[in-house]
mmCIF file of C-alpha atoms and ligand atoms in Angstrom:
data_model
loop_
_atom_site.group_PDB
_atom_site.id
_atom_site.type_symbol
_atom_site.label_atom_id
_atom_site.label_comp_id
_atom_site.label_asym_id
_atom_site.label_seq_id
_atom_site.Cartn_x
_atom_site.Cartn_y
_atom_site.Cartn_z
ATOM 1 C CA UNK K 165 77.890 162.715 89.030
ATOM 2 C CA UNK K 166 78.631 159.860 91.289
ATOM 3 C CA UNK K 167 82.003 159.720 89.348
ATOM 4 C CA UNK K 168 82.701 163.627 89.921
ATOM 5 C CA UNK K 169 81.334 163.419 93.865
ATOM 6 C CA UNK K 170 83.726 160.591 94.500
ATOM 7 C CA UNK K 171 87.045 161.902 93.047
ATOM 8 C CA UNK K 172 88.178 165.013 95.359
ATOM 9 C CA UNK K 173 91.884 165.741 94.144
ATOM 10 C CA UNK K 174 94.264 167.170 97.008
ATOM 11 C CA UNK K 175 94.533 170.526 94.253
ATOM 12 C CA UNK K 176 93.727 171.388 90.714
ATOM 13 C CA UNK K 177 96.390 172.987 88.984
ATOM 14 C CA UNK K 178 94.114 172.612 85.826
ATOM 15 C CA UNK K 179 90.843 175.192 85.832
ATOM 16 C CA UNK K 180 92.458 178.132 87.065
ATOM 17 C CA UNK K 181 95.036 177.957 83.750
ATOM 18 C CA UNK K 182 91.865 176.875 81.646
ATOM 19 C CA UNK K 183 90.512 180.002 82.724
ATOM 20 C CA UNK K 184 93.154 182.124 82.244
ATOM 21 C CA UNK K 185 94.397 180.254 79.374
ATOM 22 C CA UNK K 186 94.061 183.528 76.359
ATOM 23 C CA UNK K 187 96.209 186.061 78.844
ATOM 24 C CA UNK K 188 98.868 183.541 79.633
ATOM 25 C CA UNK K 189 99.302 182.478 75.893
ATOM 26 C CA UNK K 190 99.669 186.481 74.967
ATOM 27 C CA UNK K 191 102.211 185.996 77.810
ATOM 28 C CA UNK K 192 104.359 183.552 76.072
ATOM 29 C CA UNK K 193 103.889 185.055 72.607
ATOM 30 C CA UNK K 194 104.564 188.385 73.858
ATOM 31 C CA UNK K 195 108.178 187.126 74.943
ATOM 32 C CA UNK K 196 108.655 184.709 71.842
ATOM 33 C CA UNK K 197 108.367 188.136 69.726
ATOM 34 C CA UNK K 198 110.015 190.484 71.870
ATOM 35 C CA UNK K 199 113.092 188.046 72.726
ATOM 36 C CA UNK K 200 112.698 189.214 76.001
ATOM 37 C CA UNK K 201 113.098 185.720 78.358
ATOM 38 C CA UNK K 202 115.179 187.290 81.011
ATOM 39 C CA UNK K 203 114.541 190.103 83.024
ATOM 40 C CA UNK K 204 112.691 193.363 81.582
ATOM 41 C CA UNK K 205 109.269 194.888 81.955
ATOM 42 C CA UNK K 206 107.880 191.953 83.005
ATOM 43 C CA UNK K 207 110.218 191.219 85.764
ATOM 44 C CA UNK K 208 110.103 194.991 87.090
ATOM 45 C CA UNK K 209 106.808 194.956 86.423
ATOM 46 C CA UNK K 210 105.675 191.875 88.795
ATOM 47 C CA UNK K 211 108.105 193.333 91.308
ATOM 48 C CA UNK K 212 106.324 196.179 91.572
ATOM 49 C CA UNK K 213 102.865 194.657 92.218
ATOM 50 C CA UNK K 214 103.676 191.822 94.177
ATOM 51 C CA UNK K 215 105.366 194.649 96.190
ATOM 52 C CA UNK K 216 102.396 196.648 96.692
ATOM 53 C CA UNK K 217 100.458 193.671 97.542
ATOM 54 C CA UNK K 218 102.306 192.590 100.474
ATOM 55 C CA UNK K 219 102.393 196.271 101.364
ATOM 56 C CA UNK K 220 106.525 196.714 101.196
ATOM 57 C CA UNK K 221 108.556 198.892 98.884
ATOM 58 C CA UNK K 222 110.467 196.378 97.679
ATOM 59 C CA UNK K 223 110.381 192.727 95.538
ATOM 60 C CA UNK K 224 113.204 191.159 93.571
ATOM 61 C CA UNK K 225 112.529 188.389 91.596
ATOM 62 C CA UNK K 226 114.422 185.042 91.979
ATOM 63 C CA UNK K 227 114.341 181.464 90.864
ATOM 64 C CA UNK K 228 112.597 179.509 93.542
ATOM 65 C CA UNK K 229 111.626 179.987 96.896
ATOM 66 C CA UNK K 230 114.285 178.235 98.056
ATOM 67 C CA UNK K 231 116.450 180.735 96.628
ATOM 68 C CA UNK K 232 114.860 183.590 97.874
ATOM 69 C CA UNK K 233 115.007 181.965 101.651
ATOM 70 C CA UNK K 234 118.794 181.657 100.899
ATOM 71 C CA UNK K 235 119.368 185.021 99.157
ATOM 72 C CA UNK K 236 117.577 186.832 102.096
ATOM 73 C CA UNK K 237 119.865 185.400 104.475
ATOM 74 C CA UNK K 238 122.966 186.258 102.702
ATOM 75 C CA UNK K 239 121.599 189.903 102.341
ATOM 76 C CA UNK K 240 120.720 190.396 105.852
ATOM 77 C CA UNK K 241 124.668 189.519 106.691
ATOM 78 C CA UNK K 242 124.215 185.652 108.233
ATOM 79 C CA UNK K 243 127.957 184.374 107.723
ATOM 80 C CA UNK K 244 129.403 181.064 107.504
ATOM 81 C CA UNK K 245 129.350 179.714 111.195
ATOM 82 C CA UNK K 246 126.396 181.751 112.558
ATOM 83 C CA UNK K 247 123.073 179.546 114.138
ATOM 84 C CA UNK K 248 119.920 180.956 112.035
ATOM 85 C CA UNK K 249 116.880 179.458 114.649
ATOM 86 C CA UNK K 250 113.741 178.621 112.865
ATOM 87 C CA UNK K 251 111.052 175.368 113.635
ATOM 88 C CA UNK K 252 111.887 171.505 112.873
ATOM 89 C CA UNK K 253 107.780 171.584 111.655
ATOM 90 C CA UNK K 254 108.331 172.888 107.999
ATOM 91 C CA UNK K 255 109.529 172.121 104.904
ATOM 92 C CA UNK K 256 113.582 171.306 104.383
ATOM 93 C CA UNK K 257 113.638 174.526 102.110
ATOM 94 C CA UNK K 258 114.099 176.245 105.330
ATOM 95 C CA UNK K 259 116.660 174.783 106.556
ATOM 96 C CA UNK K 260 118.584 174.154 103.258
ATOM 97 C CA UNK K 261 118.657 177.374 103.082
ATOM 98 C CA UNK K 262 120.255 177.861 105.856
ATOM 99 C CA UNK K 263 123.013 175.725 105.544
ATOM 100 C CA UNK K 264 123.704 176.868 102.019
ATOM 101 C CA UNK K 265 125.037 180.142 103.251
ATOM 102 C CA UNK K 266 127.168 178.211 105.547
ATOM 103 C CA UNK K 267 125.241 178.819 108.942
ATOM 104 C CA UNK K 268 123.362 176.240 111.660
ATOM 105 C CA UNK K 269 120.084 175.917 111.819
ATOM 106 C CA UNK K 270 118.964 175.583 115.448
ATOM 107 C CA UNK K 271 115.139 174.465 116.457
ATOM 108 C CA UNK K 272 112.647 175.307 118.451
ATOM 109 C CA UNK K 273 109.418 173.892 119.366
ATOM 110 C CA UNK K 274 105.722 174.928 117.611
ATOM 111 C CA UNK K 275 102.559 175.941 119.257
ATOM 112 C CA UNK K 276 100.488 173.125 119.770
ATOM 113 C CA UNK K 277 97.381 174.965 118.081
ATOM 114 C CA UNK K 278 98.822 176.795 115.424
ATOM 115 C CA UNK K 279 101.524 174.647 114.476
ATOM 116 C CA UNK K 280 104.267 177.764 114.326
ATOM 117 C CA UNK K 281 106.939 178.849 116.053
ATOM 118 C CA UNK K 282 105.990 179.250 119.974
ATOM 119 C CA UNK K 283 107.649 182.700 120.970
ATOM 120 C CA UNK K 284 108.172 181.235 124.584
ATOM 121 C CA UNK K 285 110.210 178.210 123.418
ATOM 122 C CA UNK K 286 112.625 181.057 121.069
ATOM 123 C CA UNK K 287 112.854 182.805 124.154
ATOM 124 C CA UNK K 288 113.906 179.630 126.497
ATOM 125 C CA UNK K 289 116.909 178.669 123.866
ATOM 126 C CA UNK K 290 118.066 181.997 123.963
ATOM 127 C CA UNK K 291 118.150 182.464 128.001
ATOM 128 C CA UNK K 292 118.953 178.534 128.346
ATOM 129 C CA UNK K 293 120.957 177.757 125.517
ATOM 130 C CA UNK K 294 122.966 180.779 124.946
ATOM 131 C CA UNK K 295 125.254 183.245 126.473
ATOM 132 C CA UNK K 296 124.823 186.595 126.065
ATOM 133 C CA UNK K 297 127.876 188.490 124.355
ATOM 134 C CA UNK K 298 128.513 192.031 125.874
ATOM 135 C CA UNK K 299 129.562 193.472 122.791
ATOM 136 C CA UNK K 300 127.163 192.815 120.246
ATOM 137 C CA UNK K 301 124.083 192.330 122.539
ATOM 138 C CA UNK K 302 123.488 188.793 120.964
ATOM 139 C CA UNK K 303 123.459 185.083 121.587
ATOM 140 C CA UNK K 304 125.881 182.636 121.166
ATOM 141 C CA UNK K 305 125.203 179.169 121.633
ATOM 142 C CA UNK K 306 126.664 177.790 124.608
ATOM 143 C CA UNK K 307 127.354 174.041 123.189
ATOM 144 C CA UNK K 308 129.468 175.281 119.767
ATOM 145 C CA UNK K 309 130.462 179.125 120.496
ATOM 146 C CA UNK K 310 128.082 180.052 117.358
ATOM 147 C CA UNK K 311 126.553 183.634 117.450
ATOM 148 C CA UNK K 312 122.879 183.853 116.806
ATOM 149 C CA UNK K 313 122.129 186.122 114.148
ATOM 150 C CA UNK K 314 118.739 185.575 112.257
ATOM 151 C CA UNK K 315 115.491 183.934 113.249
ATOM 152 C CA UNK K 316 113.155 182.319 110.479
ATOM 153 C CA UNK K 317 109.586 182.314 111.469
ATOM 154 C CA UNK K 318 107.336 179.960 109.068
ATOM 155 C CA UNK K 319 104.252 181.270 108.598
ATOM 156 C CA UNK K 320 102.571 177.665 108.045
ATOM 157 C CA UNK K 321 99.650 176.191 105.703
ATOM 158 C CA UNK K 322 98.711 179.424 105.267
ATOM 159 C CA UNK K 323 98.999 181.529 108.808
ATOM 160 C CA UNK K 324 101.371 184.175 110.533
ATOM 161 C CA UNK K 325 103.489 183.486 113.449
ATOM 162 C CA UNK K 326 103.130 185.229 116.533
ATOM 163 C CA UNK K 327 105.217 187.912 115.280
ATOM 164 C CA UNK K 328 104.670 190.766 117.463
ATOM 165 C CA UNK K 329 106.272 188.454 120.433
ATOM 166 C CA UNK K 330 108.928 187.205 117.889
ATOM 167 C CA UNK K 331 109.965 190.750 116.566
ATOM 168 C CA UNK K 332 109.983 192.046 120.292
ATOM 169 C CA UNK K 333 112.547 188.782 121.063
ATOM 170 C CA UNK K 334 114.582 189.704 117.841
ATOM 171 C CA UNK K 335 114.954 193.211 118.997
ATOM 172 C CA UNK K 336 116.001 192.735 122.433
ATOM 173 C CA UNK K 337 118.699 190.368 121.451
ATOM 174 C CA UNK K 338 119.937 191.997 117.748
ATOM 175 C CA UNK K 339 118.708 189.235 115.526
ATOM 176 C CA UNK K 340 117.564 189.522 111.873
ATOM 177 C CA UNK K 341 113.921 188.519 111.327
ATOM 178 C CA UNK K 342 113.516 186.541 107.886
ATOM 179 C CA UNK K 343 109.943 185.685 107.147
ATOM 180 C CA UNK K 344 109.755 182.311 105.396
ATOM 181 C CA UNK K 345 106.350 183.735 103.483
ATOM 182 C CA UNK K 346 106.060 180.767 101.064
ATOM 183 C CA UNK K 347 102.992 179.377 102.003
ATOM 184 C CA UNK K 348 101.148 182.769 103.017
ATOM 185 C CA UNK K 349 101.033 185.475 99.736
ATOM 186 C CA UNK K 350 98.373 187.620 101.251
ATOM 187 C CA UNK K 351 98.123 186.102 104.531
ATOM 188 C CA UNK K 352 97.426 188.993 107.857
ATOM 189 C CA UNK K 353 98.394 189.562 110.975
ATOM 190 C CA UNK K 354 97.117 191.706 113.714
ATOM 191 C CA UNK K 355 100.102 193.539 115.021
ATOM 192 C CA UNK K 356 99.109 194.970 118.639
ATOM 193 C CA UNK K 357 102.774 196.914 118.707
ATOM 194 C CA UNK K 358 101.311 198.667 115.476
ATOM 195 C CA UNK K 359 97.727 199.013 116.142
ATOM 196 C CA UNK K 360 96.630 197.625 112.474
ATOM 197 C CA UNK K 361 96.925 194.440 110.098
ATOM 198 C CA UNK K 362 99.822 193.991 108.505
ATOM 199 C CA UNK K 363 100.669 191.349 105.407
ATOM 200 C CA UNK K 364 102.432 188.185 105.571
ATOM 201 C CA UNK K 365 106.196 189.594 104.048
ATOM 202 C CA UNK K 366 105.800 193.149 105.576
ATOM 203 C CA UNK K 367 107.066 192.467 109.137
ATOM 204 C CA UNK K 368 110.687 191.587 108.942
ATOM 205 C CA UNK K 369 113.843 192.811 107.027
ATOM 206 C CA UNK K 370 112.993 191.000 104.152
ATOM 207 C CA UNK K 371 110.360 187.717 103.785
ATOM 208 C CA UNK K 372 110.357 184.771 101.093
ATOM 209 C CA UNK K 373 108.009 183.913 98.849
ATOM 210 C CA UNK K 374 107.452 181.266 96.542
ATOM 211 C CA UNK K 375 106.080 180.262 93.694
ATOM 212 C CA UNK K 376 106.156 176.886 93.187
ATOM 213 C CA UNK K 377 102.920 175.862 91.041
ATOM 214 C CA UNK K 378 100.790 174.779 93.909
ATOM 215 C CA UNK K 379 101.105 177.686 96.130
ATOM 216 C CA UNK K 380 98.573 180.173 96.669
ATOM 217 C CA UNK K 381 100.360 181.802 93.477
ATOM 218 C CA UNK K 382 101.945 179.799 91.585
ATOM 219 C CA UNK K 383 104.134 179.758 88.521
ATOM 220 C CA UNK K 384 103.729 177.515 85.708
ATOM 221 C CA UNK K 385 107.174 176.546 85.922
ATOM 222 C CA UNK K 386 109.540 177.777 88.811
ATOM 223 C CA UNK K 387 109.569 180.938 90.991
ATOM 224 C CA UNK K 388 109.851 182.985 94.062
ATOM 225 C CA UNK K 389 110.442 186.787 95.402
ATOM 226 C CA UNK K 390 111.904 188.408 98.457
ATOM 227 C CA UNK K 391 110.032 191.299 99.701
ATOM 228 C CA UNK K 392 111.805 193.513 102.172
ATOM 229 C CA UNK K 393 111.139 197.915 102.570
ATOM 230 C CA UNK K 394 115.092 197.825 102.614
ATOM 231 C CA UNK K 395 116.516 199.524 99.712
ATOM 232 C CA UNK K 396 119.863 198.012 100.546
ATOM 233 C CA UNK K 397 118.699 194.709 100.386
ATOM 234 C CA UNK K 398 116.522 194.543 98.088
ATOM 235 C CA UNK K 399 119.726 195.911 95.504
ATOM 236 C CA UNK K 400 121.500 193.175 97.213
ATOM 237 C CA UNK K 401 119.748 190.388 96.029
ATOM 238 C CA UNK K 402 119.562 191.523 92.918
ATOM 239 C CA UNK K 403 122.780 191.548 92.481
ATOM 240 C CA UNK K 404 123.551 188.140 94.320
ATOM 241 C CA UNK K 405 120.907 186.509 92.079
ATOM 242 C CA UNK K 406 122.641 187.993 88.823
ATOM 243 C CA UNK K 407 126.224 186.691 89.304
ATOM 244 C CA UNK K 408 127.102 189.236 92.112
ATOM 245 C CA UNK K 409 126.698 191.763 88.539
ATOM 246 C CA UNK K 410 126.390 195.249 89.468
ATOM 247 C CA UNK K 411 127.294 195.824 86.092
ATOM 248 C CA UNK K 412 127.549 193.651 82.973
ATOM 249 C CA UNK K 413 131.170 191.751 83.608
ATOM 250 C CA UNK K 414 131.621 193.668 86.772
ATOM 251 C CA UNK K 415 131.579 191.006 90.069
ATOM 252 C CA UNK K 416 132.522 192.614 93.137
ATOM 253 C CA UNK K 417 131.158 189.627 94.901
ATOM 254 C CA UNK K 418 130.380 185.904 93.523
ATOM 255 C CA UNK K 419 126.321 185.445 93.472
ATOM 256 C CA UNK K 420 124.277 182.885 91.514
ATOM 257 C CA UNK K 421 122.337 182.176 88.583
ATOM 258 C CA UNK K 422 118.631 182.529 90.616
ATOM 259 C CA UNK K 423 116.890 184.993 88.598
ATOM 260 C CA UNK K 424 113.117 184.998 87.989
ATOM 261 C CA UNK K 425 112.485 184.688 84.501
ATOM 262 C CA UNK K 426 110.102 187.142 82.616
ATOM 263 C CA UNK K 427 107.853 184.182 80.989
ATOM 264 C CA UNK K 428 107.220 183.329 84.432
ATOM 265 C CA UNK K 429 106.996 186.607 86.079
ATOM 266 C CA UNK K 430 104.092 187.860 83.142
ATOM 267 C CA UNK K 431 102.277 185.269 84.267
ATOM 268 C CA UNK K 432 102.771 185.891 87.961
ATOM 269 C CA UNK K 433 101.196 189.333 86.757
ATOM 270 C CA UNK K 434 98.189 187.650 85.415
ATOM 271 C CA UNK K 435 97.563 185.659 88.253
ATOM 272 C CA UNK K 436 97.970 187.615 91.012
ATOM 273 C CA UNK K 437 94.946 189.987 89.637
ATOM 274 C CA UNK K 438 93.100 187.075 91.024
ATOM 275 C CA UNK K 439 94.656 186.167 93.757
ATOM 276 C CA UNK K 440 92.568 188.149 96.624
ATOM 277 C CA UNK K 441 89.486 186.369 95.050
ATOM 278 C CA UNK K 442 91.091 182.905 95.387
ATOM 279 C CA UNK K 443 92.244 183.673 99.171
ATOM 280 C CA UNK K 444 89.004 184.346 99.771
ATOM 281 C CA UNK K 445 87.728 181.153 98.024
ATOM 282 C CA UNK K 446 89.938 179.025 100.329
ATOM 283 C CA UNK K 447 88.837 181.317 103.384
ATOM 284 C CA UNK K 448 85.261 180.422 102.635
ATOM 285 C CA UNK K 449 86.104 176.521 102.046
ATOM 286 C CA UNK K 450 88.009 176.493 105.684
ATOM 287 C CA UNK K 451 84.831 177.743 107.015
ATOM 288 C CA UNK K 452 82.933 175.477 105.759
ATOM 289 C CA UNK K 453 84.980 172.455 106.451
ATOM 290 C CA UNK K 454 84.811 174.030 109.799
ATOM 291 C CA UNK K 455 81.317 173.938 109.870
ATOM 292 C CA UNK K 456 81.258 170.601 108.387
ATOM 293 C CA UNK K 457 83.737 168.414 110.814
ATOM 294 C CA UNK K 458 82.682 170.975 114.235
ATOM 295 C CA UNK K 459 80.832 168.182 115.765
ATOM 296 C CA UNK K 460 82.939 164.978 114.471
ATOM 297 C CA UNK K 461 84.779 163.425 117.676
ATOM 298 C CA UNK K 462 88.220 163.437 117.708
ATOM 299 C CA UNK K 463 88.701 165.786 114.988
ATOM 300 C CA UNK K 464 90.792 168.895 116.177
ATOM 301 C CA UNK K 465 90.200 171.273 113.015
ATOM 302 C CA UNK K 466 92.664 174.464 112.238
ATOM 303 C CA UNK K 467 92.715 177.157 114.903
ATOM 304 C CA UNK K 468 92.662 180.758 113.402
ATOM 305 C CA UNK K 469 93.716 183.163 116.375
ATOM 306 C CA UNK K 470 91.759 186.285 116.736
ATOM 307 C CA UNK K 471 95.080 188.076 115.480
ATOM 308 C CA UNK K 472 95.556 186.064 112.540
ATOM 309 C CA UNK K 473 93.300 185.383 108.552
ATOM 310 C CA UNK K 474 94.940 182.814 107.199
ATOM 311 C CA UNK K 475 94.823 182.063 103.683
ATOM 312 C CA UNK K 476 94.499 178.504 103.981
ATOM 313 C CA UNK K 477 97.390 177.224 101.895
ATOM 314 C CA UNK K 478 96.710 173.960 103.912
ATOM 315 C CA UNK K 479 93.807 173.020 105.155
ATOM 316 C CA UNK K 480 95.133 170.864 108.526
ATOM 317 C CA UNK K 481 93.454 168.533 110.503
ATOM 318 C CA UNK K 482 94.530 166.488 113.613
ATOM 319 C CA UNK K 483 93.132 163.388 114.522
ATOM 320 C CA UNK K 484 94.915 160.434 116.638
ATOM 321 C CA UNK K 485 93.421 157.685 113.683
ATOM 322 C CA UNK K 486 95.487 159.729 111.235
ATOM 323 C CA UNK K 487 96.718 156.443 109.346
ATOM 324 C CA UNK K 488 93.183 154.992 109.082
ATOM 325 C CA UNK K 489 91.222 158.165 108.084
ATOM 326 C CA UNK K 490 93.968 158.628 104.753
ATOM 327 C CA UNK K 491 93.398 154.742 103.933
ATOM 328 C CA UNK K 492 89.840 155.174 103.810
ATOM 329 C CA UNK K 493 89.547 158.452 102.106
ATOM 330 C CA UNK K 494 91.752 157.850 99.497
ATOM 331 C CA UNK K 495 90.259 154.842 98.921
ATOM 332 C CA UNK K 496 86.853 156.771 97.960
ATOM 333 C CA UNK K 497 89.501 158.448 95.799
ATOM 334 C CA UNK K 498 89.735 161.416 98.095
ATOM 335 C CA UNK K 499 93.369 162.472 97.983
ATOM 336 C CA UNK K 500 95.361 164.060 101.268
ATOM 337 C CA UNK K 501 98.309 164.388 102.055
ATOM 338 C CA UNK K 502 100.800 165.119 105.410
ATOM 339 C CA UNK K 503 102.841 168.540 105.949
ATOM 340 C CA UNK K 504 105.309 167.296 107.437
ATOM 341 C CA UNK K 505 105.305 163.523 108.351
ATOM 342 C CA UNK K 506 108.740 163.351 109.306
ATOM 343 C CA UNK K 507 110.118 166.732 111.542
ATOM 344 C CA UNK K 508 113.582 168.171 110.271
ATOM 345 C CA UNK K 509 115.219 167.380 113.389
ATOM 346 C CA UNK K 510 114.890 163.965 112.817
ATOM 347 C CA UNK K 511 115.462 163.646 108.980
ATOM 348 C CA UNK K 512 118.360 161.922 108.366
ATOM 349 C CA UNK K 513 119.870 164.825 106.658
ATOM 350 C CA UNK K 514 120.351 166.646 110.076
ATOM 351 C CA UNK K 515 121.749 163.636 111.940
ATOM 352 C CA UNK K 516 125.229 165.584 112.279
ATOM 353 C CA UNK K 517 122.885 168.355 114.098
ATOM 354 C CA UNK K 518 122.834 166.081 117.391
ATOM 355 C CA UNK K 519 119.003 166.180 117.704
ATOM 356 C CA UNK K 520 116.897 163.451 119.282
ATOM 357 C CA UNK K 521 113.499 162.426 119.271
ATOM 358 C CA UNK K 522 111.520 163.570 122.582
ATOM 359 C CA UNK K 523 113.784 167.484 121.787
ATOM 360 C CA UNK K 524 110.729 168.680 120.190
ATOM 361 C CA UNK K 525 107.747 166.887 121.815
ATOM 362 C CA UNK K 526 104.836 169.168 120.329
ATOM 363 C CA UNK K 527 106.149 168.565 116.513
ATOM 364 C CA UNK K 528 107.002 165.383 117.058
ATOM 365 C CA UNK K 529 103.186 164.264 118.166
ATOM 366 C CA UNK K 530 101.394 166.470 115.404
ATOM 367 C CA UNK K 531 103.521 165.238 113.126
ATOM 368 C CA UNK K 532 101.932 162.072 113.537
ATOM 369 C CA UNK K 533 98.469 163.015 113.837
ATOM 370 C CA UNK K 534 97.808 165.844 111.372
ATOM 371 C CA UNK K 535 96.129 165.116 107.532
ATOM 372 C CA UNK K 536 95.790 168.040 105.373
ATOM 373 C CA UNK K 537 92.113 167.527 103.780
ATOM 374 C CA UNK K 538 91.401 169.087 99.672
ATOM 375 C CA UNK K 539 91.955 172.883 99.622
ATOM 376 C CA UNK K 540 92.187 175.418 96.500
ATOM 377 C CA UNK K 541 90.233 177.549 95.269
ATOM 378 C CA UNK K 542 87.323 175.940 93.154
ATOM 379 C CA UNK K 543 86.669 173.262 95.583
ATOM 380 C CA UNK K 544 82.892 172.798 96.029
ATOM 381 C CA UNK K 545 80.464 172.386 98.441
ATOM 382 C CA UNK K 546 79.392 169.217 97.214
ATOM 383 C CA UNK K 547 82.979 167.693 96.925
ATOM 384 C CA UNK K 548 83.464 169.121 100.805
ATOM 385 C CA UNK K 549 80.386 167.557 101.980
ATOM 386 C CA UNK K 550 81.664 164.225 100.705
ATOM 387 C CA UNK K 551 84.919 164.798 102.342
ATOM 388 C CA UNK K 552 83.082 165.434 105.682
ATOM 389 C CA UNK K 553 80.429 162.579 104.591
ATOM 390 C CA UNK K 554 83.906 160.193 104.640
ATOM 391 C CA UNK K 555 85.316 161.676 107.642
ATOM 392 C CA UNK K 556 82.077 160.599 109.944
ATOM 393 C CA UNK K 557 81.677 157.242 108.496
HETATM 394 C C1 LIG B 808 107.726 175.710 98.869
HETATM 395 C C2 LIG B 808 108.086 175.768 100.349
HETATM 396 C C3 LIG B 808 109.565 176.342 99.927
HETATM 397 C C4 LIG B 808 110.702 176.303 99.051
HETATM 398 O O1 LIG B 808 110.075 176.967 97.521
HETATM 399 P P1 LIG B 808 110.554 176.562 96.141
HETATM 400 O O2 LIG B 808 109.858 177.556 95.715
HETATM 401 O O3 LIG B 808 110.001 175.180 96.543
HETATM 402 O O4 LIG B 808 112.236 176.482 96.640
HETATM 403 C C5 LIG B 808 110.455 177.180 101.533
HETATM 404 N N1 LIG B 808 109.194 176.724 102.804
HETATM 405 C C6 LIG B 808 108.399 176.897 102.815
HETATM 406 C C7 LIG B 808 107.457 176.839 103.769
HETATM 407 C C8 LIG B 808 107.815 176.024 101.380
HETATM 408 O O5 LIG B 808 106.081 175.764 101.453
#
C-alpha cells in the first residue's frame, strides 16, 4: 500500500458523499418530484436545525458566506461611509462584504499565537486613531472622519477569537459585532463573562457561515447562512436575500438575489447530522499531529487556549522553512495550503486604503511562515505518520 501511503490529499470531498450517497440523491429526487427548488420546507427545516446547532434562535439561509457577511452588516445598520474593523489575516470575502455595503475596512493586527484578532490592537486602534463622538459614544476615525460602527472578528482555522474582550470593547464604544464564522461551524468559546461554553455564531448580533464545499459543513455547491438571536435582524436578512420582498412584488427596499436553494438546504440537513462527529474526528487528528510534531525543531504547532475548542477547519503549523517544507512535501505527494500567503492590506485591490508593509508586523511575519497540513475527518493515523515522517526528514 505504498502508493496509498504516499498520497495525502489536502481535503477529501468524495468519501463523505459516497457514504451518504443514497440520502443525498433522495434529496435531489424529492426536489424533482415536488418541483420545490427555491424556499419551502427544505430551507426552513435546515434553518431551524442549524440555528439549534449554533444555539441561536434564528437562521436565514443565503447563497454564500460572502452574502451572509454582507447581509448581516446591512441588517445591523452599517451604511455607506462607515468604517468596519477586521483583521488582515483572513480571506478577502470578509472585506469584500464590508466594501460592498458601502463601508470601508480598517485593519488591526492579530495575536501571534492564535492568529486571530488581538483585542489589545482593537483597543489601540480605537484609542489612538479615533476620536469618540459625544452624541453616539462611537469612535470616528481621525484621518477621514469615518464613523466606526462595526467590528468583524474572524474565527480563523476553526478557532474562535477572544470574544469576551472584543465584546467588552464593542459595548464600551457602541459597535455592532458580526462574527465571521465561515471556518468555525461548531467551534466553542468559554465565556468568563457568561460562565459557560458558547457556540461560534451565538456571541454577536449576527454571525456569518459559509457552506462552500471544503468548509466543515459544506454544500454540494454554494451556500451560506446568518444566525442571530434577534428576530428583526433575521427578518431583514430574509427580505434582503429575496430582492427586498416582504410579499410577492412588494419591495419597500431593494435587495439581492441571495437565497439558499432547496436542494442545497436538503443536502446540508443530511450532512449536519454528522457535523459533530466529523468535528470530533478533526480534533482527534489535530491531537495526533500535535503529538507527532511535538519534538521537531523549528515547527510551531497550533495553540489552543484553555477558552477555545477549535474544530480545526485547518491545521496550521508555523516554520521559518515554509517554502522548502512545502516543496518537499509536495514532491512526496502530500498536499498543503497557505492561509493566507498575502495579507489583505498588501493586496493590490486594497492599495487605495493606504496601508504599507510594516503596518501589521505579526500578520506579515506569520504570512511567510504558516503552512496548512492535510486535515479532514477521514484522515488516517498512517497518513499522519507519513506527513510527520516527511516533515522530520
Ligand atoms: C469561506 C470564507 C468566506 C466566504 O464564504 P463563501 O461561501 O465562499 O462566500 C468568508 N470568510 C472566511 C473566513 C472564509 O473562510
